[in-house]
Coordinates of N, CA and C in Angstrom, one line a residue:
M80 N 124.6 105.4 51.2 CA 124.7 106.1 52.5 C 123.4 106.6 53.0
A81 N 123.2 106.6 54.3 CA 122.0 107.1 54.9 C 122.2 108.6 55.1
T82 N 121.1 109.3 55.2 CA 121.1 110.7 55.5 C 120.5 111.0 56.9
I83 N 121.3 111.7 57.8 CA 120.9 112.0 59.1 C 121.0 113.5 59.2
G84 N 119.8 114.2 59.4 CA 119.9 115.7 59.5 C 120.6 116.4 58.4
G85 N 120.4 115.8 57.2 CA 121.0 116.4 56.0 C 122.4 115.9 55.7
A86 N 123.1 115.3 56.7 CA 124.4 114.8 56.5 C 124.4 113.3 56.1
Q87 N 125.4 112.9 55.3 CA 125.5 111.5 54.9 C 126.1 110.7 56.1
M88 N 125.5 109.5 56.3 CA 126.1 108.6 57.4 C 126.4 107.3 56.7
S89 N 127.6 106.9 56.6 CA 128.1 105.7 56.0 C 127.6 104.5 56.9
G90 N 127.0 103.5 56.2 CA 126.6 102.3 56.9 C 125.3 102.3 57.5
G91 N 124.6 103.4 57.5 CA 123.2 103.5 58.1 C 122.1 103.1 57.1
F92 N 120.9 103.1 57.6 CA 119.8 102.8 56.8 C 119.4 104.1 55.9
T93 N 118.9 103.8 54.7 CA 118.5 104.9 53.8 C 117.2 105.5 54.4
S94 N 116.8 106.7 53.9 CA 115.5 107.2 54.2 C 114.4 106.3 53.6
P95 N 113.2 106.2 54.1 CA 112.2 105.3 53.6 C 111.9 105.7 52.1
Q96 N 111.8 104.6 51.3 CA 111.5 104.7 49.9 C 110.2 104.0 49.6
P97 N 109.5 104.4 48.5 CA 108.3 103.8 48.1 C 108.5 102.3 47.8
A98 N 107.5 101.5 48.0 CA 107.6 100.1 47.7 C 107.9 99.8 46.2
T99 N 108.7 98.8 46.0 CA 108.9 98.3 44.6 C 108.6 96.9 44.5
E100 N 108.5 96.4 43.3 CA 108.2 95.0 43.1 C 109.3 94.1 43.6
T101 N 110.5 94.5 43.5 CA 111.7 93.7 43.9 C 111.6 93.5 45.4
Q102 N 111.3 94.6 46.2 CA 111.2 94.4 47.6 C 110.0 93.7 48.1
Q103 N 108.9 93.8 47.3 CA 107.7 93.0 47.6 C 108.0 91.5 47.5
E104 N 108.7 91.2 46.5 CA 109.1 89.8 46.3 C 109.9 89.2 47.4
I105 N 110.8 90.1 47.9 CA 111.6 89.7 49.1 C 110.7 89.5 50.3
L106 N 109.8 90.4 50.5 CA 108.8 90.3 51.6 C 108.0 89.1 51.5
N107 N 107.5 88.7 50.3 CA 106.7 87.6 50.1 C 107.4 86.3 50.6
Q108 N 108.7 86.3 50.5 CA 109.5 85.1 50.9 C 109.6 84.9 52.4
V109 N 109.2 85.9 53.2 CA 109.3 85.8 54.6 C 107.9 85.8 55.3
K110 N 106.8 85.8 54.4 CA 105.5 86.0 54.9 C 105.1 84.9 56.0
D111 N 105.5 83.6 55.6 CA 105.1 82.5 56.6 C 105.8 82.7 57.9
K112 N 107.0 83.2 57.9 CA 107.8 83.4 59.2 C 107.2 84.6 59.9
A113 N 106.7 85.6 59.2 CA 106.1 86.8 59.8 C 104.8 86.3 60.5
E114 N 104.0 85.5 59.8 CA 102.8 85.0 60.4 C 103.0 84.2 61.7
V115 N 104.1 83.5 61.8 CA 104.5 82.8 63.0 C 104.9 83.8 64.1
L116 N 105.7 84.7 63.7 CA 106.2 85.8 64.6 C 105.0 86.5 65.3
F117 N 104.0 86.9 64.4 CA 102.9 87.7 64.9 C 101.7 86.8 65.4
G118 N 101.8 85.5 65.2 CA 100.8 84.6 65.7 C 99.4 84.7 65.0
T119 N 99.5 85.1 63.7 CA 98.2 85.2 62.9 C 98.6 85.0 61.4
S120 N 97.5 84.7 60.6 CA 97.8 84.6 59.2 C 97.2 85.9 58.5
F121 N 97.9 86.4 57.5 CA 97.6 87.6 56.8 C 97.0 87.3 55.5
N122 N 95.8 87.9 55.2 CA 95.2 87.8 53.9 C 95.8 88.8 53.0
Q123 N 96.2 90.0 53.6 CA 96.8 91.1 52.8 C 98.2 91.2 53.4
F124 N 99.2 91.4 52.6 CA 100.6 91.5 53.1 C 101.4 92.3 52.0
V125 N 101.1 93.7 52.1 CA 101.6 94.5 51.0 C 102.6 95.6 51.5
L126 N 103.7 95.6 50.9 CA 104.8 96.5 51.3 C 104.3 97.9 50.9
Q127 N 104.5 98.8 51.9 CA 104.2 100.3 51.7 C 105.5 101.1 51.5
R128 N 106.5 100.9 52.4 CA 107.8 101.6 52.3 C 108.9 100.7 52.8
Y129 N 110.1 101.0 52.4 CA 111.2 100.2 52.9 C 112.4 101.2 53.1
S130 N 113.3 100.7 53.9 CA 114.6 101.3 54.1 C 115.7 100.3 53.9
S131 N 116.8 100.6 53.4 CA 117.8 99.5 53.2 C 119.2 99.9 53.8
Q132 N 120.0 98.9 54.0 CA 121.4 99.1 54.6 C 122.3 98.1 54.0
V133 N 123.3 98.5 53.3 CA 124.3 97.6 52.8 C 125.2 97.0 53.9
V134 N 125.2 95.7 54.0 CA 126.1 95.0 54.9 C 126.7 93.9 54.1
A135 N 127.1 92.8 54.6 CA 127.5 91.6 53.8 C 126.3 91.0 53.3
G136 N 125.6 91.7 52.4 CA 124.3 91.4 51.9 C 123.5 92.7 52.0
M137 N 122.2 92.6 52.4 CA 121.4 93.8 52.5 C 120.4 93.6 53.6
N138 N 120.3 94.6 54.5 CA 119.3 94.6 55.5 C 118.1 95.5 55.0
Y139 N 116.9 95.1 55.3 CA 115.7 95.9 54.9 C 114.9 96.1 56.1
L140 N 114.3 97.3 56.3 CA 113.2 97.6 57.2 C 112.0 97.8 56.3
F141 N 111.0 97.0 56.6 CA 109.7 97.0 55.8 C 108.6 97.5 56.6
E142 N 107.8 98.4 56.0 CA 106.5 98.9 56.6 C 105.5 98.1 55.7
V143 N 104.7 97.3 56.4 CA 103.8 96.4 55.6 C 102.3 96.6 56.0
M144 N 101.4 96.8 55.0 CA 100.0 96.9 55.3 C 99.4 95.5 55.3
V145 N 98.8 95.1 56.4 CA 98.2 93.8 56.6 C 96.7 94.0 56.9
D146 N 95.9 93.1 56.3 CA 94.5 93.0 56.6 C 93.8 94.3 57.0
G147 N 93.4 95.0 56.0 CA 92.7 96.3 56.2 C 93.7 97.5 56.2
D148 N 93.8 98.1 57.3 CA 94.6 99.3 57.4 C 95.7 99.2 58.5
E149 N 96.0 98.0 58.9 CA 97.0 97.8 60.0 C 98.4 97.8 59.4
L150 N 99.3 98.5 60.0 CA 100.7 98.5 59.6 C 101.5 97.7 60.5
R151 N 102.4 96.8 60.0 CA 103.3 96.0 60.8 C 104.7 96.3 60.3
Y152 N 105.7 96.1 61.1 CA 107.1 96.5 60.8 C 108.0 95.3 60.9
L153 N 108.9 95.0 59.9 CA 109.8 93.9 59.9 C 111.2 94.3 59.5
K154 N 112.1 93.5 60.0 CA 113.5 93.6 59.5 C 113.8 92.3 58.8
V155 N 114.4 92.4 57.6 CA 114.7 91.3 56.7 C 116.2 91.4 56.3
Y156 N 116.9 90.3 56.3 CA 118.3 90.2 55.8 C 118.3 89.4 54.6
V157 N 118.9 89.9 53.5 CA 119.1 89.2 52.2 C 120.6 89.0 52.1
P158 N 121.0 87.7 52.2 CA 122.4 87.3 52.0 C 122.9 87.7 50.6
L159 N 124.2 87.7 50.5 CA 124.8 88.0 49.1 C 124.4 86.8 48.2
P160 N 124.3 87.1 46.9 CA 123.8 86.1 46.0 C 124.6 84.8 45.9
F161 N 125.9 84.9 46.0 CA 126.7 83.7 45.9 C 126.4 82.6 47.0
R162 N 125.8 83.1 48.1 CA 125.5 82.2 49.2 C 124.3 81.3 48.9
N163 N 123.5 81.7 47.9 CA 122.3 80.9 47.6 C 121.4 80.6 48.8
E164 N 121.2 81.6 49.6 CA 120.3 81.5 50.8 C 119.1 82.4 50.6
P165 N 118.0 82.0 51.2 CA 116.8 82.9 51.1 C 116.8 84.0 52.1
P166 N 116.0 85.1 51.9 CA 115.9 86.1 52.8 C 115.5 85.6 54.2
K167 N 116.0 86.3 55.3 CA 115.7 85.8 56.6 C 115.1 86.9 57.4
L168 N 114.0 86.6 58.1 CA 113.3 87.5 59.0 C 114.2 87.6 60.2
M169 N 114.5 88.9 60.6 CA 115.4 89.1 61.7 C 114.6 89.6 62.9
E170 N 115.0 89.1 64.1 CA 114.3 89.5 65.3 C 115.2 90.3 66.2
N171 N 116.2 90.9 65.7 CA 117.1 91.7 66.6 C 116.7 93.1 66.7
M172 N 115.6 93.5 66.1 CA 115.0 94.9 66.4 C 113.6 94.7 66.7
S173 N 113.1 95.4 67.6 CA 111.6 95.3 68.0 C 110.8 96.0 66.9
E174 N 109.6 95.6 66.8 CA 108.7 96.3 65.9 C 108.6 97.8 66.2
S175 N 108.6 98.1 67.4 CA 108.5 99.6 67.8 C 109.7 100.3 67.4
E176 N 110.9 99.7 67.5 CA 112.1 100.4 67.0 C 112.1 100.6 65.5
I177 N 111.6 99.7 64.7 CA 111.5 99.8 63.3 C 110.5 100.9 63.0
K178 N 109.3 100.8 63.6 CA 108.3 101.8 63.4 C 108.8 103.3 63.6
A179 N 109.6 103.4 64.7 CA 110.1 104.7 65.1 C 111.0 105.3 63.9
R180 N 111.8 104.4 63.2 CA 112.6 104.9 62.1 C 111.8 105.4 61.0
F181 N 110.6 104.8 60.7 CA 109.7 105.3 59.7 C 109.0 106.6 60.1
E182 N 108.7 106.7 61.3 CA 108.0 107.9 61.8 C 108.9 109.1 61.9
A183 N 110.2 108.9 62.1 CA 111.2 110.0 62.2 C 111.5 110.6 60.9
S184 N 111.1 109.9 59.8 CA 111.4 110.4 58.5 C 110.3 111.4 57.9

């Protein structure tokens, strides 16, 4: 459950969490698609923080350090394991909407 103003909110995103190896591996799987989305290639692509939401699978909001000190923001969907599908870069939230969620925390 996500926390909003100290209260639990079922179905929402969690508060931002420090990066983990597991989430970095998920992020690495969508790097090529992120480079196409942003129109550039990244030498550095390192997860800083993430937020998660349980759905029929898992949604992640990622705060990513790219090339120097620039932060970029992505939404990634990870299907349930039995579907045998890779993570998908989602474009149904703007980068500024995702960034605002991290700044509000």
